[in-house]
GROMACS .gro file of C-alpha atoms in nm:
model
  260
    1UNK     CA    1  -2.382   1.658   4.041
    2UNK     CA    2  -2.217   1.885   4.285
    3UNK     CA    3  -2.454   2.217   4.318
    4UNK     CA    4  -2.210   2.434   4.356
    5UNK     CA    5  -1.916   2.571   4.100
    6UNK     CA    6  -1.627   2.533   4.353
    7UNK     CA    7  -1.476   2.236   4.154
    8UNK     CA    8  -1.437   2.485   3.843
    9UNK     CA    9  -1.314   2.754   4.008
   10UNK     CA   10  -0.929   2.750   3.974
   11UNK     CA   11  -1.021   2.727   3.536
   12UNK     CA   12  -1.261   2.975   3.576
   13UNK     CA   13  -1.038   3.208   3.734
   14UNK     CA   14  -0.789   3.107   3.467
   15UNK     CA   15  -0.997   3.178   3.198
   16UNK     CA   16  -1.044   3.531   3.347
   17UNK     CA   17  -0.681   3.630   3.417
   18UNK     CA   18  -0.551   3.509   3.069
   19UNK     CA   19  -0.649   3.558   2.679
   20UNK     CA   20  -0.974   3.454   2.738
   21UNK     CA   21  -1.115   3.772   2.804
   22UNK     CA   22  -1.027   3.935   2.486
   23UNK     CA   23  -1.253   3.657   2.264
   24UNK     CA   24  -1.601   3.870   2.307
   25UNK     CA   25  -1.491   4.175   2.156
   26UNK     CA   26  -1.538   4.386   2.477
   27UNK     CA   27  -1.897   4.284   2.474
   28UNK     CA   28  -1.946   4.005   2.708
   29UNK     CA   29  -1.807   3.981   3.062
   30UNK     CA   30  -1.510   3.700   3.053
   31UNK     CA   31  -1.637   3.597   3.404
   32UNK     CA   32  -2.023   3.591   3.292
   33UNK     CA   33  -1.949   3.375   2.994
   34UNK     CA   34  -1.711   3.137   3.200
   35UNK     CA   35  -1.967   3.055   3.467
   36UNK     CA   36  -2.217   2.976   3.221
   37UNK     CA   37  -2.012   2.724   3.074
   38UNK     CA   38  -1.984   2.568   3.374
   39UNK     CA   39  -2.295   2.589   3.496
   40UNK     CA   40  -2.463   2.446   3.167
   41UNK     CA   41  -2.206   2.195   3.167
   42UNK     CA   42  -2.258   2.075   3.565
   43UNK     CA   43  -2.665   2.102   3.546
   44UNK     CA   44  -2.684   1.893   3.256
   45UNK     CA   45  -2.567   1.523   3.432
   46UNK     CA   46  -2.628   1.206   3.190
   47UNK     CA   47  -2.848   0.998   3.317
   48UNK     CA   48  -2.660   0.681   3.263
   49UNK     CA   49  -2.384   0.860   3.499
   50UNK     CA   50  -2.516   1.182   3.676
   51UNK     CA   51  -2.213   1.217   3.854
   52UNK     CA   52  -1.932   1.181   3.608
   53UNK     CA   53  -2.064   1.256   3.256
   54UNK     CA   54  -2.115   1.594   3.138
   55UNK     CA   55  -2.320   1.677   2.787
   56UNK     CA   56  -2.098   1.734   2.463
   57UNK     CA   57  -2.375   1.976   2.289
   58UNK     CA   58  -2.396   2.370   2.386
   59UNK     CA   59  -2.599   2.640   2.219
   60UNK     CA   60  -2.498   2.926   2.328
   61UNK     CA   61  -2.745   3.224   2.276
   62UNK     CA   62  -2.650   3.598   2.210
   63UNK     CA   63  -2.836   3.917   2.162
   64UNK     CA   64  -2.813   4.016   1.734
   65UNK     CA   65  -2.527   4.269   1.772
   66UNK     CA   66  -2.321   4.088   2.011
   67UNK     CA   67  -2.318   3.774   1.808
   68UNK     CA   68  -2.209   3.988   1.477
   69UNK     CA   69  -1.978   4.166   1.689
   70UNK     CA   70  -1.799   3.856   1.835
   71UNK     CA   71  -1.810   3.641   1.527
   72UNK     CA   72  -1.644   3.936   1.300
   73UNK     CA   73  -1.356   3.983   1.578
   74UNK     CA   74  -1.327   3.553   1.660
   75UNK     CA   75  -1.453   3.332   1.381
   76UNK     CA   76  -1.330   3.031   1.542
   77UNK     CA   77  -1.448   3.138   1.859
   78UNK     CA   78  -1.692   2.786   1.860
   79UNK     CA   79  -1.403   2.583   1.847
   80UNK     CA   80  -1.214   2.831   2.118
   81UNK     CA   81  -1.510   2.781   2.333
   82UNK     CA   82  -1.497   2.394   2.303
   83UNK     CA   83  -1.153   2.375   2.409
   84UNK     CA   84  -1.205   2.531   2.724
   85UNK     CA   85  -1.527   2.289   2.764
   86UNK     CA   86  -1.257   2.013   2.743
   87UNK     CA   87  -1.049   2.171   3.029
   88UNK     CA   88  -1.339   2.288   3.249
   89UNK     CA   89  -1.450   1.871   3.229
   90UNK     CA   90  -1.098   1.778   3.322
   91UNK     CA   91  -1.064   2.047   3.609
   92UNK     CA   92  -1.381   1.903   3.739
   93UNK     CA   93  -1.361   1.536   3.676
   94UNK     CA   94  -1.676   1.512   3.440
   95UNK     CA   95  -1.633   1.243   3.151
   96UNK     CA   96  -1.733   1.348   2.828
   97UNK     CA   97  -1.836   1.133   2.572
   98UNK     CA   98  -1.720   1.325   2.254
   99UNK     CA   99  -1.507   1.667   2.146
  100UNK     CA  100  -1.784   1.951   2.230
  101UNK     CA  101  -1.965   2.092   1.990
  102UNK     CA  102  -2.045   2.447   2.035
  103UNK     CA  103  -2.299   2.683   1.823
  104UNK     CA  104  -2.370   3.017   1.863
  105UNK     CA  105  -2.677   3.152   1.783
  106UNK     CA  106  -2.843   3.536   1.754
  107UNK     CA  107  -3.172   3.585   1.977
  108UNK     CA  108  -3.308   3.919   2.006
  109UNK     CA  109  -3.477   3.785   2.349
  110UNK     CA  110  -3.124   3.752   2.513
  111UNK     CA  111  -3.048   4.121   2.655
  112UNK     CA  112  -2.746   4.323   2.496
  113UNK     CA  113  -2.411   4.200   2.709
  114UNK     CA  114  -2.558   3.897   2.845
  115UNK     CA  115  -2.547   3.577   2.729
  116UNK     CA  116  -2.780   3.215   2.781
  117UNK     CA  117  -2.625   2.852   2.733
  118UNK     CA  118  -2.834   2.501   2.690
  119UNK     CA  119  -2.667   2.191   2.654
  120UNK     CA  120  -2.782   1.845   2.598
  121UNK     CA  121  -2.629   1.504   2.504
  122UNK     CA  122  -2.571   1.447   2.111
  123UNK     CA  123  -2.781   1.139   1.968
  124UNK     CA  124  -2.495   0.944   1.896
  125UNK     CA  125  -2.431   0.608   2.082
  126UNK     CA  126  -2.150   0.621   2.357
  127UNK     CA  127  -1.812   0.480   2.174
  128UNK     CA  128  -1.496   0.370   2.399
  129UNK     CA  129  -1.324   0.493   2.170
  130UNK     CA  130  -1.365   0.869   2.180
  131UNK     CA  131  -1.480   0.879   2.553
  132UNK     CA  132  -1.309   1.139   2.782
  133UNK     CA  133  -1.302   1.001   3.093
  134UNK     CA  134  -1.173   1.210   3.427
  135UNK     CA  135  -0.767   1.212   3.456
  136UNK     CA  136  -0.744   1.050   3.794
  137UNK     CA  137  -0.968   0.715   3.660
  138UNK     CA  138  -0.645   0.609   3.471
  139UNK     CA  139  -0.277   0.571   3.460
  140UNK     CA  140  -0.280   0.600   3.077
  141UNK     CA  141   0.106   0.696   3.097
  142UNK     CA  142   0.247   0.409   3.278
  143UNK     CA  143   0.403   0.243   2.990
  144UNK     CA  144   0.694   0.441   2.842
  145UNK     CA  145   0.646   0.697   2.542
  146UNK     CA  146   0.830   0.604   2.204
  147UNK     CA  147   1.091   0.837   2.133
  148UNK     CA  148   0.930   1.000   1.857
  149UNK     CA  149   0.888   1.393   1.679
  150UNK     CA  150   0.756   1.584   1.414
  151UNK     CA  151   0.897   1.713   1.112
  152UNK     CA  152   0.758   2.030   0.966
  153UNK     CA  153   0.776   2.190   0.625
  154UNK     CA  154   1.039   2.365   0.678
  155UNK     CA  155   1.206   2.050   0.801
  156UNK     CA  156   1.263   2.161   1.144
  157UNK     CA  157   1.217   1.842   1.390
  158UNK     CA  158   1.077   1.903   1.697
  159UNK     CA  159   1.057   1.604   1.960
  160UNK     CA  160   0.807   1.508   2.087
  161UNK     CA  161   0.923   1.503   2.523
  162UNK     CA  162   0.576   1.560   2.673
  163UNK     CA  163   0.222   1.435   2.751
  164UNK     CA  164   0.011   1.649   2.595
  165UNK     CA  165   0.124   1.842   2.273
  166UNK     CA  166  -0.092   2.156   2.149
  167UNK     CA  167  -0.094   2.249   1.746
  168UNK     CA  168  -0.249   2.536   1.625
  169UNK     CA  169  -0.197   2.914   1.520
  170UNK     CA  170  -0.270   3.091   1.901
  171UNK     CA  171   0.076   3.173   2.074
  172UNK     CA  172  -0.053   2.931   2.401
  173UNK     CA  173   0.044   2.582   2.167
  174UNK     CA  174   0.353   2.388   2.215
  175UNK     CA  175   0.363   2.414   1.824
  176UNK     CA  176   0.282   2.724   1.690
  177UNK     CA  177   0.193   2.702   1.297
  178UNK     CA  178   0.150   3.072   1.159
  179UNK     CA  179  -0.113   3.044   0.842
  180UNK     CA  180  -0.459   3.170   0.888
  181UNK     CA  181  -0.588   2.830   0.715
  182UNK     CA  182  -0.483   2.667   1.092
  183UNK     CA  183  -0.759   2.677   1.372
  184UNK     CA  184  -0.621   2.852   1.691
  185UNK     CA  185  -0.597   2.523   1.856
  186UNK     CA  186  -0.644   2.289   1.560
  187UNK     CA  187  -0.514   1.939   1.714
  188UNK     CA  188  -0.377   1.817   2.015
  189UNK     CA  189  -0.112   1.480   2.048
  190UNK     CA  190  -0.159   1.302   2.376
  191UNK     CA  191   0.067   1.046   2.494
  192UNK     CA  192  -0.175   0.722   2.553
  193UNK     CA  193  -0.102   0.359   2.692
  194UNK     CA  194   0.298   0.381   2.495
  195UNK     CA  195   0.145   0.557   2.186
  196UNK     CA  196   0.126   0.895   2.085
  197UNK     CA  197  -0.284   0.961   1.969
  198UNK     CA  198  -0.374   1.258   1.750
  199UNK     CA  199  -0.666   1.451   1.808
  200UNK     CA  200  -0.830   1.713   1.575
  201UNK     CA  201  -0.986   1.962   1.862
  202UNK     CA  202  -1.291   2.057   1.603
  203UNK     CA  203  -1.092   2.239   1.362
  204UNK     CA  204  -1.266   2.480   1.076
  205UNK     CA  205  -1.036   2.281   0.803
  206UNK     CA  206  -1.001   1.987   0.954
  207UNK     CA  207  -0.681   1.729   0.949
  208UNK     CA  208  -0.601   1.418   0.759
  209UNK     CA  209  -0.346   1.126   0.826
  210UNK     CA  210  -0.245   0.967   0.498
  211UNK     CA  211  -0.492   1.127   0.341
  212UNK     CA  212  -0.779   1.015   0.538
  213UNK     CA  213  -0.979   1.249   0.728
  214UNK     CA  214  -0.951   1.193   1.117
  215UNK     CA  215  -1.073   1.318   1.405
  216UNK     CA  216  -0.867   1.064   1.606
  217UNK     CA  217  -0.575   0.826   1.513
  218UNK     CA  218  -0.315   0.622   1.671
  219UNK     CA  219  -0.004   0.736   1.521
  220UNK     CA  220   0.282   0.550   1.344
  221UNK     CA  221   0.591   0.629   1.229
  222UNK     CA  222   0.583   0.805   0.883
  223UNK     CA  223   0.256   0.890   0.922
  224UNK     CA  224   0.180   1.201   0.725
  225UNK     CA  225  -0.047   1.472   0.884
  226UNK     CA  226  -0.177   1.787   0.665
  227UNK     CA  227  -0.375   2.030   0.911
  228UNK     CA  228  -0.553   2.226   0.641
  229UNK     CA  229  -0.198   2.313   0.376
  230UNK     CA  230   0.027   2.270   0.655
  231UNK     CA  231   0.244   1.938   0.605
  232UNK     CA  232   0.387   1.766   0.930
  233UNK     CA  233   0.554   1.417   0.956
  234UNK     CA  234   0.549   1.152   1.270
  235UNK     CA  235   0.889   0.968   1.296
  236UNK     CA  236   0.969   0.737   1.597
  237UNK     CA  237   1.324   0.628   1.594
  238UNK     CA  238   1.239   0.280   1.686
  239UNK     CA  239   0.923   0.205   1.590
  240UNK     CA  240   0.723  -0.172   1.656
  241UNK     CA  241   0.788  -0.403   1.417
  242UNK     CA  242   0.381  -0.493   1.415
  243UNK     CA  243   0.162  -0.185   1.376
  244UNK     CA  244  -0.148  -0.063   1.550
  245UNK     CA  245  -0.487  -0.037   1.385
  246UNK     CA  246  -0.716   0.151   1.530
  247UNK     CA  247  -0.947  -0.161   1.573
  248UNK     CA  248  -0.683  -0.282   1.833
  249UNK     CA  249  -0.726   0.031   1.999
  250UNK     CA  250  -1.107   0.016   1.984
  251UNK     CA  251  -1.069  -0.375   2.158
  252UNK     CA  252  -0.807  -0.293   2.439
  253UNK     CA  253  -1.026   0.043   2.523
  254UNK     CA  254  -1.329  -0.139   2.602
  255UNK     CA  255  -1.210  -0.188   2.905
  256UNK     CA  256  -1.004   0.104   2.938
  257UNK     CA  257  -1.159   0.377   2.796
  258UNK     CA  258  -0.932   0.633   2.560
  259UNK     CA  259  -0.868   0.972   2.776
  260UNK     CA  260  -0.781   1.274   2.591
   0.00000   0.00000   0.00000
């Protein structure tokens, strides 16, 4: 990979200037903890693609009283972290092969204020399905989005006009759901090859479709999605009259790859 962090920068800088810096409870330096993302994310190249493939597992070490002090201020703050793994890969066109997962552990070797991150490649076999390739490899968008929305409990309907669609409980989503049971940034829609595709972004309660528990599905119209007791509904207004399992997915991604 490149040695240097200039690819990263504009995020990084991002990540400093907005609510970023108030996740480590005044303890850690926003900039400190940014860099180190990067850095374990851009020294840790797959072998199979050193140049496009970042890992997907980060430990990320704390001294004892800043990892009490963080977690009792931002429980979700693995998850948090993940998500801006996700963006830092897109900013610098590294692939990743699953959602990050992100654990943070006490070490009374890591120095009060400072902070050490490892990250390696999970175990499991690479699968088309849930690969993250780098924006530009794709034109994922060319075919035209169904005209589709959501209905929520309280049976607002909110259409669904853009790419990329943000769900959680943190004020920076598209759709901002106010419980506490809801992960900051609990799932993301994407608009993929004429389909919307839902994503759960490693949520603490996880979400369901139909009552099956999902990390990623193809949605169709009526579809019922529960993020943790929260209650939305996918509508199209036209919707196919053949529907889309996800095996179809899995067979027209092997040769081009889901991005999310």
């Amino acid at each position: 990979m490149i040695p240097n962090l200039s690819r990263f920068e504009d995020h990084i800088q991002q990540l400093i200037e907005g609510g970023f810096a108030k996740l480590f409870a005044g303890r850690l330096h926003p900039r400190e903890v940014a860099l180190a993302l990067a850095r374990a994310m851009e020294d840790h190249p797959s072998p199979q693609a050193p140049n496009t493939r970042g890992p997907d597992v980060y430990i990320v070490r704390l001294n004892p009283a800043d990892h009490s002090a963080i977690l009792e201020a931002e429980p979700n703050i693995s998850e948090t972290l993940a998500g801006e793994l996700i963006e830092l890969a897109r900013s610098g066109g590294i692939s990743l092969i699953h959602i990050p997962q992100v654990q943070l552990l006490a070490d009374e070797d890591i120095s009060p204020h400072k902070i050490a991150i490892s990250a390696r490649f999970s175990n499991t076999a690479l699968d088309t399905t849930q690969a993250m390739p780098a924006s530009d490899r794709e034109q994922p968008n060319a075919q035209p989005a169904p005209s589709a929305s959501l209905i929520l409990e309280d049976q607002r309907e909110i259409t669904l006009d853009q790419p990329i669609i943000n769900i959680g409980r943190q004020h920076d989503n598209h759709i901002i759901i106010d419980s506490s049971s809801i992960s900051r940034h609990h799932v993301q829609i994407r608009l993929r090859y004429g389909h919307y595709v839902l994503f759960d972004l490693g949520s603490t309660a996880g979400t369901t479709v139909n009552g099956e528990r999902v990390q990623e599905r193809i949605l169709q119209s009526g579809d019922v999605i529960r993020l943790s007791d929260t209650v939305l509904i996918y509508v199209e207004d036209n919707p196919p009259s053949t529907t889309i399992s996800d095996r179809s997915l899995v067979d027209t991604q092997a040769q081009e790859p889901l991005d999310i």
